[in-house]
Short mmCIF file of C-alpha atoms in Angstrom, two decimals:
data_model
loop_
_atom_site.label_atom_id
_atom_site.label_comp_id
_atom_site.label_asym_id
_atom_site.label_seq_id
_atom_site.Cartn_x
_atom_site.Cartn_y
_atom_site.Cartn_z
CA MET K 27 66.02 79.82 101.46
CA SER K 28 64.64 81.57 104.56
CA THR K 29 64.24 85.30 104.70
CA ARG K 30 65.63 87.07 107.76
CA PRO K 31 63.01 88.88 110.16
CA GLU K 32 62.27 92.43 109.60
CA ALA K 33 60.70 94.52 112.35
CA THR K 34 57.53 96.43 112.09
CA PHE K 35 56.02 98.34 114.92
CA ALA K 36 52.37 97.96 115.34
CA ASP K 37 49.71 100.59 116.32
CA PRO K 38 47.64 99.03 119.03
CA THR K 39 44.79 101.49 118.23
CA LYS K 40 44.37 100.26 114.63
CA PRO K 41 42.88 97.04 113.66
CA THR K 42 45.03 94.32 111.77
CA LYS K 43 44.30 94.35 108.06
CA PRO K 44 43.62 91.04 106.31
CA THR K 45 46.35 91.82 103.79
CA GLU K 46 49.22 92.09 106.29
CA PRO K 47 51.86 89.33 106.13
CA VAL K 48 51.15 86.16 108.17
CA THR K 49 53.46 85.43 110.97
CA ARG K 50 55.42 82.29 110.41
CA LYS K 51 56.93 79.91 113.08
CA THR K 52 60.12 81.35 114.46
CA PRO K 53 63.09 79.17 114.35
CA PRO K 54 64.93 78.46 117.76
CA LEU K 55 67.83 80.64 118.55
CA TRP K 56 70.38 77.96 118.03
CA ARG K 57 69.45 78.11 114.39
CA SER K 58 69.52 81.81 114.06
CA ARG K 59 72.79 82.67 112.24
CA ASP K 60 72.65 86.34 112.94
CA TYR K 61 72.07 85.70 116.68
CA LEU K 62 74.93 83.28 116.96
CA LEU K 63 77.21 85.63 115.28
CA LEU K 64 76.15 88.36 117.55
CA ILE K 65 76.24 86.65 120.74
CA GLY K 66 79.48 84.74 119.95
CA GLY K 67 81.38 87.79 118.92
CA GLN K 68 80.32 89.74 122.02
CA GLY K 69 81.05 86.73 124.28
CA VAL K 70 84.73 86.85 123.16
CA SER K 71 84.90 90.66 123.40
CA ALA K 72 83.62 90.48 127.01
CA ILE K 73 86.15 88.06 128.09
CA GLY K 74 88.87 90.15 126.47
CA SER K 75 87.61 93.14 128.21
CA GLU K 76 87.62 91.54 131.63
CA ILE K 77 91.22 90.22 131.04
CA SER K 78 92.40 93.86 130.31
CA LEU K 79 90.44 95.16 133.18
CA VAL K 80 92.68 93.12 135.56
CA ALA K 81 95.83 93.69 133.47
CA PHE K 82 95.40 97.54 133.55
CA PRO K 83 95.98 98.11 137.29
CA LEU K 84 98.60 95.38 137.47
CA LEU K 85 100.76 97.12 134.91
CA ILE K 86 100.04 100.65 136.42
CA PHE K 87 100.96 99.41 139.76
CA ALA K 88 104.07 97.70 138.43
CA LEU K 89 105.24 100.79 136.88
CA THR K 90 104.32 103.31 139.43
CA HIS K 91 104.14 101.45 142.77
CA SER K 92 101.30 103.89 143.48
CA PRO K 93 97.89 102.63 144.62
CA ALA K 94 96.67 106.17 143.91
CA GLN K 95 97.53 106.23 140.43
CA THR K 96 96.24 102.86 140.03
CA GLY K 97 92.87 103.97 141.38
CA LEU K 98 92.94 107.04 139.20
CA MET K 99 93.29 104.72 136.07
CA ALA K 100 90.30 102.74 137.12
CA SER K 101 88.27 105.91 137.71
CA ILE K 102 89.20 107.25 134.38
CA ARG K 103 87.97 104.07 132.68
CA SER K 104 84.59 104.46 134.33
CA LEU K 105 84.38 108.36 133.96
CA PRO K 106 82.83 108.14 130.38
CA TYR K 107 79.75 106.14 131.79
CA ALA K 108 78.85 109.24 133.77
CA LEU K 109 79.80 111.89 131.13
CA PHE K 110 78.61 110.31 127.78
CA THR K 111 75.78 107.79 128.61
CA LEU K 112 72.89 110.33 127.75
CA PRO K 113 74.45 111.73 124.49
CA ALA K 114 75.68 108.37 123.43
CA GLY K 115 72.00 107.00 123.71
CA ALA K 116 70.69 109.72 121.52
CA LEU K 117 73.49 109.16 118.91
CA VAL K 118 73.03 105.49 118.94
CA ASP K 119 69.36 106.22 117.64
CA ARG K 120 70.70 108.57 115.05
CA TRP K 121 73.58 106.44 113.57
CA ASP K 122 73.78 103.18 112.00
CA ARG K 123 74.09 100.80 114.94
CA LYS K 124 75.95 98.14 113.14
CA LEU K 125 78.56 100.46 111.65
CA LEU K 126 78.98 102.25 115.20
CA MET K 127 79.62 98.74 116.89
CA ILE K 128 82.22 97.87 114.21
CA LEU K 129 83.88 101.39 114.66
CA CYS K 130 83.91 101.11 118.42
CA GLU K 131 85.40 97.61 118.40
CA THR K 132 88.01 98.66 115.76
CA GLY K 133 88.93 101.70 117.82
CA ARG K 134 89.23 99.51 120.93
CA ALA K 135 91.47 96.99 119.08
CA ILE K 136 93.78 99.61 118.01
CA ALA K 137 93.89 101.39 121.35
CA LEU K 138 94.65 98.12 123.24
CA GLY K 139 97.03 96.93 120.46
CA SER K 140 99.12 100.03 120.91
CA ILE K 141 100.27 98.88 124.28
CA PRO K 142 102.06 95.75 123.19
CA VAL K 143 103.71 97.76 120.41
CA THR K 144 105.13 100.40 122.69
CA LEU K 145 106.11 97.98 125.25
CA PHE K 146 108.03 96.24 122.56
CA LEU K 147 109.61 99.35 121.40
CA GLY K 148 110.32 100.53 124.99
CA HIS K 149 108.44 103.75 124.74
CA LEU K 150 105.25 103.13 126.82
CA THR K 151 104.24 106.13 128.74
CA TYR K 152 101.79 106.89 131.63
CA LEU K 153 99.96 109.36 129.48
CA GLN K 154 99.37 106.61 126.67
CA LEU K 155 97.87 104.36 129.30
CA TYR K 156 95.46 106.96 130.74
CA VAL K 157 94.41 108.02 127.05
CA VAL K 158 93.86 104.16 126.19
CA SER K 159 91.88 103.78 129.33
CA LEU K 160 89.68 106.71 128.67
CA LEU K 161 89.27 105.82 125.08
CA GLU K 162 88.38 102.22 125.79
CA GLY K 163 85.81 103.36 128.44
CA THR K 164 84.26 105.77 125.99
CA LEU K 165 83.98 103.32 123.21
CA PHE K 166 82.44 100.70 125.64
CA VAL K 167 79.65 103.21 126.54
CA PHE K 168 78.67 103.54 122.88
CA PHE K 169 79.21 99.92 121.93
CA THR K 170 77.11 98.59 124.81
CA LEU K 171 74.11 101.01 124.10
CA ALA K 172 74.16 100.01 120.42
CA GLU K 173 74.41 96.33 121.32
CA SER K 174 71.42 96.56 123.68
CA ALA K 175 69.42 98.45 121.06
CA SER K 176 70.16 96.01 118.26
CA LEU K 177 69.24 92.74 120.19
CA PRO K 178 65.37 93.23 119.51
CA ARG K 179 66.22 93.49 115.84
CA VAL K 180 67.89 90.11 115.76
CA VAL K 181 65.41 88.00 117.93
CA THR K 182 61.62 88.02 118.28
CA PRO K 183 60.00 89.45 121.44
CA GLU K 184 59.23 86.06 122.87
CA GLN K 185 62.81 85.01 122.31
CA LEU K 186 64.19 88.06 124.32
CA PRO K 187 64.07 86.43 127.72
CA THR K 188 65.99 83.38 126.55
CA ALA K 189 68.43 85.65 124.48
CA THR K 190 69.06 88.13 127.41
CA GLY K 191 69.49 84.91 129.66
CA GLN K 192 72.18 83.41 127.20
CA ASN K 193 73.91 86.95 127.22
CA GLU K 194 73.82 86.84 131.11
CA VAL K 195 75.58 83.40 130.89
CA LEU K 196 78.28 84.82 128.61
CA THR K 197 78.74 87.90 130.93
CA SER K 198 79.03 85.59 133.95
CA LEU K 199 81.56 83.33 132.29
CA SER K 200 83.56 86.54 131.27
CA TYR K 201 83.49 87.52 134.94
CA MET K 202 84.88 84.12 135.85
CA LEU K 203 87.37 83.61 133.03
CA GLY K 204 88.71 87.07 132.52
CA PRO K 205 89.91 87.99 136.17
CA ALA K 206 91.38 84.45 136.23
CA LEU K 207 93.26 84.65 132.88
CA GLY K 208 94.41 88.26 133.45
CA PRO K 209 96.96 87.62 136.05
CA ILE K 210 98.11 84.29 134.42
CA LEU K 211 98.65 86.12 130.95
CA TYR K 212 100.28 89.11 132.64
CA GLY K 213 102.72 86.74 134.28
CA LEU K 214 103.65 85.29 130.92
CA GLY K 215 104.46 88.71 129.55
CA ARG K 216 103.08 92.26 130.36
CA ALA K 217 102.00 92.88 126.76
CA ILE K 218 100.12 89.44 126.25
CA PRO K 219 96.76 90.48 128.12
CA PHE K 220 96.52 93.55 125.94
CA LEU K 221 97.21 91.73 122.80
CA THR K 222 94.60 89.18 123.70
CA ASP K 223 92.11 91.71 124.37
CA ALA K 224 92.93 93.60 120.97
CA ILE K 225 92.49 90.14 119.27
CA SER K 226 89.20 89.58 120.90
CA TYR K 227 87.93 92.92 119.62
CA ALA K 228 89.16 92.04 115.97
CA LEU K 229 87.15 88.72 116.22
CA SER K 230 84.00 90.84 117.26
CA VAL K 231 84.45 92.94 114.33
CA ILE K 232 84.62 89.98 112.05
CA SER K 233 81.42 88.44 113.55
CA LEU K 234 79.65 91.81 113.09
CA LEU K 235 80.57 92.05 109.46
CA PHE K 236 78.81 88.58 108.70
CA ILE K 237 75.46 89.55 110.30
CA LYS K 238 72.88 90.29 107.75
CA ALA K 239 70.07 91.73 109.88
CA ARG K 240 69.40 95.45 109.98
CA PHE K 241 70.22 96.76 113.63
CA GLN K 242 67.33 99.40 113.32
CA ALA K 243 64.28 100.21 111.66
CA GLU K 244 64.02 102.35 108.64
CA ARG K 245 64.49 106.02 109.55
CA ASP K 246 62.35 108.80 107.89
CA VAL K 247 64.03 111.56 109.75
CA ASP K 248 66.96 113.60 108.11
CA HIS K 249 69.27 114.29 110.90
CA ARG K 250 70.69 117.18 109.39
CA THR K 251 67.42 118.99 109.92
CA SER K 252 66.46 117.23 113.05
CA PRO K 253 66.26 118.73 116.55
CA HIS K 254 69.05 119.50 118.70
CA LEU K 255 70.83 116.49 120.30
CA TRP K 256 69.65 117.49 123.76
CA THR K 257 66.24 117.83 122.43
CA GLU K 258 66.40 114.24 121.44
CA ILE K 259 67.73 113.21 124.70
CA LYS K 260 64.79 114.85 126.33
CA GLU K 261 62.57 112.64 124.19
CA GLY K 262 64.13 109.45 126.00
CA VAL K 263 63.75 111.12 129.35
CA VAL K 264 60.12 111.97 128.73
CA TRP K 265 59.30 108.52 127.37
CA LEU K 266 60.72 107.03 130.61
CA TRP K 267 58.99 109.48 132.78
CA HIS K 268 55.60 108.80 131.19
CA ASN K 269 56.00 105.01 131.44
CA PRO K 270 55.36 104.43 135.08
CA LEU K 271 56.39 100.85 134.84
CA MET K 272 59.79 101.35 133.38
CA ARG K 273 60.28 104.40 135.60
CA PHE K 274 59.65 102.37 138.73
CA VAL K 275 62.04 99.44 137.58
CA ALA K 276 64.73 101.94 137.05
CA VAL K 277 64.26 103.11 140.71
CA LEU K 278 63.90 99.56 141.98
CA THR K 279 67.14 98.56 140.33
CA PHE K 280 68.82 101.72 141.83
CA GLY K 281 67.68 100.78 145.25
CA LEU K 282 68.69 97.04 145.01
CA ILE K 283 72.12 97.47 143.47
CA THR K 284 73.43 100.74 145.17
CA PRO K 285 73.71 99.21 148.63
CA CYS K 286 75.54 96.16 147.17
CA TYR K 287 78.38 97.89 145.26
CA GLY K 288 80.72 97.62 148.10
CA TYR K 289 80.09 93.91 148.63
CA VAL K 290 83.80 93.13 147.71
CA LEU K 291 84.81 95.15 150.70
CA ILE K 292 82.36 93.68 153.06
CA ILE K 293 83.35 89.99 152.06
CA ILE K 294 86.96 90.76 152.48
CA VAL K 295 86.64 92.04 155.96
CA LEU K 296 84.22 89.23 156.99
CA ALA K 297 86.66 86.67 155.53
CA GLN K 298 89.55 88.30 157.51
CA ASN K 299 87.56 88.31 160.68
CA MET K 300 87.17 84.43 160.20
CA HIS K 301 90.95 84.29 159.46
CA ALA K 302 90.42 82.91 155.97
CA SER K 303 93.30 82.44 153.75
CA ASN K 304 93.79 84.08 150.45
CA VAL K 305 92.96 80.89 148.58
CA ALA K 306 89.64 80.67 150.53
CA LEU K 307 88.81 84.27 149.67
CA GLY K 308 89.43 83.59 146.05
CA LEU K 309 87.20 80.56 146.19
CA ILE K 310 84.45 82.74 148.01
CA PHE K 311 84.49 85.08 145.11
CA ALA K 312 84.58 82.26 142.44
CA GLY K 313 81.57 80.86 144.09
CA GLY K 314 79.68 84.19 143.09
CA GLY K 315 80.69 83.52 139.50
CA VAL K 316 79.44 79.99 139.52
CA GLY K 317 76.10 81.23 141.02
CA SER K 318 75.82 83.80 138.44
CA VAL K 319 76.23 81.29 135.66
CA ILE K 320 73.44 79.09 137.07
CA GLY K 321 71.09 81.89 137.47
CA ALA K 322 71.75 83.13 133.94
CA LEU K 323 70.79 79.54 132.76
CA VAL K 324 67.53 79.48 134.70
CA ALA K 325 66.46 83.02 134.15
CA GLY K 326 64.93 82.51 130.67
CA PRO K 327 62.91 79.44 131.60
CA LEU K 328 61.57 81.11 134.89
CA TYR K 329 60.44 84.16 132.95
CA ARG K 330 58.62 81.94 130.34
CA ARG K 331 57.00 79.92 133.07
CA PHE K 332 55.94 82.62 135.60
CA GLY K 333 56.02 85.87 133.70
CA PHE K 334 57.19 89.39 134.29
CA ALA K 335 55.57 90.46 137.47
CA ARG K 336 55.95 87.34 139.44
CA VAL K 337 59.61 86.89 138.59
CA LEU K 338 60.45 90.50 139.16
CA ILE K 339 58.79 90.65 142.60
CA VAL K 340 60.16 87.19 143.83
CA SER K 341 63.71 87.88 142.56
CA ALA K 342 63.79 91.35 144.02
CA TRP K 343 62.81 89.65 147.52
CA LEU K 344 65.28 86.99 147.12
CA TRP K 345 68.08 89.63 146.31
CA ALA K 346 67.31 91.47 149.46
CA ILE K 347 66.88 88.30 151.76
CA LEU K 348 69.97 86.58 150.55
CA TRP K 349 71.93 89.81 151.02
CA LEU K 350 70.90 89.66 154.68
CA LEU K 351 72.39 86.15 155.04
CA TYR K 352 75.94 87.65 154.58
CA ALA K 353 75.74 88.90 158.31
CA PHE K 354 74.99 85.41 159.55
CA ALA K 355 77.55 83.23 157.73
CA PRO K 356 79.83 82.01 160.45
CA THR K 357 82.54 80.25 158.47
CA PRO K 358 84.27 80.90 155.15
CA LEU K 359 82.53 77.79 153.62
CA LEU K 360 79.17 79.16 154.47
CA LEU K 361 80.07 82.58 153.21
CA GLY K 362 81.09 81.20 149.99
CA ILE K 363 77.87 79.34 149.67
CA VAL K 364 75.91 82.47 150.63
CA ASN K 365 77.69 84.44 148.01
CA ALA K 366 77.06 81.78 145.24
CA VAL K 367 73.44 81.46 146.10
CA SER K 368 73.03 85.23 146.33
CA PHE K 369 74.54 85.65 142.69
CA THR K 370 72.06 83.15 141.25
CA VAL K 371 69.35 85.83 141.79
CA VAL K 372 71.18 88.78 140.11
CA PRO K 373 70.98 87.44 136.46
CA VAL K 374 67.36 86.43 136.97
CA TYR K 375 66.41 89.82 138.01
CA THR K 376 68.54 91.35 135.23
CA VAL K 377 67.07 89.23 132.64
CA VAL K 378 63.40 89.93 133.55
CA GLN K 379 63.75 93.66 133.70
CA TYR K 380 66.25 93.89 130.69
CA SER K 381 64.36 91.71 128.23
CA TYR K 382 61.03 93.40 129.09
CA ARG K 383 62.59 96.87 128.72
CA LEU K 384 63.93 95.93 125.24
CA ALA K 385 60.54 94.68 124.06
CA ALA K 386 58.72 97.83 125.41
CA ILE K 387 60.81 100.60 124.06
CA PRO K 388 60.17 101.83 120.43
CA ASP K 389 63.02 100.95 118.22
CA HIS K 390 63.81 104.75 117.38
CA LEU K 391 64.08 105.39 121.25
CA GLN K 392 66.20 102.42 122.18
CA GLY K 393 69.39 104.18 122.64
CA ARG K 394 68.06 107.21 124.41
CA VAL K 395 65.81 105.41 126.93
CA ASN K 396 68.16 102.74 127.66
CA SER K 397 70.81 105.33 128.37
CA VAL K 398 68.39 107.32 130.79
CA PHE K 399 67.47 103.97 132.47
CA ARG K 400 71.07 102.98 133.07
CA LEU K 401 72.08 106.43 134.41
CA ILE K 402 69.17 106.11 136.99
CA ALA K 403 69.81 102.45 137.79
CA PHE K 404 73.48 102.31 138.01
CA SER K 405 74.49 105.99 138.94
CA GLY K 406 74.88 104.98 142.63
CA GLN K 407 78.16 103.26 142.36
CA PRO K 408 80.14 105.92 143.85
CA LEU K 409 77.64 106.53 146.58
CA GLY K 410 77.35 102.84 147.29
CA ILE K 411 81.19 102.36 147.67
CA ALA K 412 81.60 105.40 149.78
CA VAL K 413 78.76 104.49 152.25
CA THR K 414 80.16 100.90 152.36
CA GLY K 415 83.65 102.18 153.35
CA PHE K 416 82.15 104.58 155.89
CA LEU K 417 79.81 102.03 157.61
CA LEU K 418 82.56 99.41 157.78
CA GLN K 419 84.82 101.67 159.83
CA VAL K 420 81.94 102.92 162.01
CA ILE K 421 79.75 99.90 162.72
CA GLY K 422 81.57 96.90 161.17
CA PRO K 423 80.43 94.47 158.37
CA VAL K 424 77.77 92.53 160.30
CA TYR K 425 75.66 95.57 161.30
CA GLU K 426 76.43 97.25 157.95
CA VAL K 427 74.71 94.36 156.14
CA LEU K 428 71.69 94.72 158.33
CA VAL K 429 71.52 98.58 157.64
CA LEU K 430 71.99 98.24 153.89
CA PHE K 431 69.11 95.65 153.83
CA LEU K 432 66.67 98.18 154.97
CA PRO K 433 66.38 100.25 151.60
CA GLN K 434 66.24 97.10 149.75
CA ALA K 435 63.34 95.65 151.89
CA VAL K 436 61.34 98.78 151.63
CA LEU K 437 61.62 98.89 147.83
CA CYS K 438 60.68 95.15 147.64
CA VAL K 439 57.43 95.95 149.61
CA VAL K 440 56.60 98.87 147.29
CA ALA K 441 57.27 96.46 144.20
CA THR K 442 54.91 93.92 145.83
CA PHE K 443 52.04 96.27 145.72
CA ASN K 444 52.91 98.38 142.77
CA GLN K 445 50.02 98.05 140.47
CA HIS K 446 52.00 98.90 137.30
CA VAL K 447 54.21 95.86 138.03
CA ARG K 448 51.28 93.50 139.05
CA LYS K 449 49.28 94.38 135.87
CA ALA K 450 52.11 94.45 133.26
CA VAL K 451 51.23 92.90 130.08
CA HIS K 452 53.01 89.92 128.58
CA ILE K 453 56.25 90.68 126.76
CA GLU K 454 54.59 89.71 123.34
CA GLU K 455 51.89 92.24 124.00
CA THR K 456 54.11 95.35 124.40
CA GLY K 457 53.46 96.23 120.82
CA PHE K 458 56.80 97.92 119.92
CA SER K 459 59.17 94.99 118.85
CA LYS K 460 56.80 92.63 117.03
CA LYS K 461 58.60 91.08 113.95
CA VAL K 462 57.10 89.34 111.08
CA ARG K 463 58.53 87.25 108.19
#
């Protein structure tokens, strides 16, 4: 009978004592019961989320015939990300992460399940839809931060690139399957997509209940007498600020992803200029999902073969250069190929920075530091979309692609010569997420 891994955090300034436990050979991920339960449950949950993400605007628009209200609903769902990311990160480090994830998934199941019930009773209101959207978005913020902080407790540091790569595969599959299933299920009945999503969250809860691993190290701090919440948030900010490598990666991620947030609008305009049909446009976007799956599958092996620095730098350059190719795709077929190839790079970059970050951050700071990192890296969405719409109207899609390439290229040059990136230690030498048996 095997014992599950328990995490200890090594102090690199102290020599290893001869009496410490001897590290045993780590079993592969496909034999890790806890990891399979975690990734399986979250895969089902992610597909359900993508289904309702499409079904929500379909339902709102059918009821109101108002694009404005439909857009308002979408913004309300994303509003908690800006409002609650920092405090959620601190609370994730305070609370029992597994219990928090179970409560979040239970709350999401109840919230989404209320829509089929009120549809059946004929009492569905706009207010309920907005409340459900806000609640679902808020619980999503807490759940994803807790999930990220928990992964290093379920796998070993050397398995993190593979584990995060497999997570990216599931995320990419959810991006493909969810938006495709959403309209189909909605066509069968307005309540069916939301019922499906509620069931997916219930299945996620069941998978979490069967996981034996602890999702955080033992805490010696009594939070009843601990510092104020914002003081703890400051600890996450300070840690990231004093870690020049992670600080730069957050800025690099912001600079790469912000110009690309409006890519959907750019592709739509490019395809219309080519007189592409709606079917062709759908295939162009589907190509991005296929490319994302391929990239997620090769991300882990590339990381293990070439290491953090080389994969980060090369994937950043490929991200920027392949973005540039959107401006030179003359036909819908080539535009689809460019979109597919471009999206193979996104999960590679994501896996390399995400897995290294999880290994480098101390367990008791996982939630706080990840929340600060995400706020920096992904806060440019409104700006990116606004700039895309403005430039589309002023200079058109081709010149816009060229303009938005410039900040990406500048950051790639900086990353190439950044000494903190080039001298980054191996993921197993970060010292914070070592596990012994």
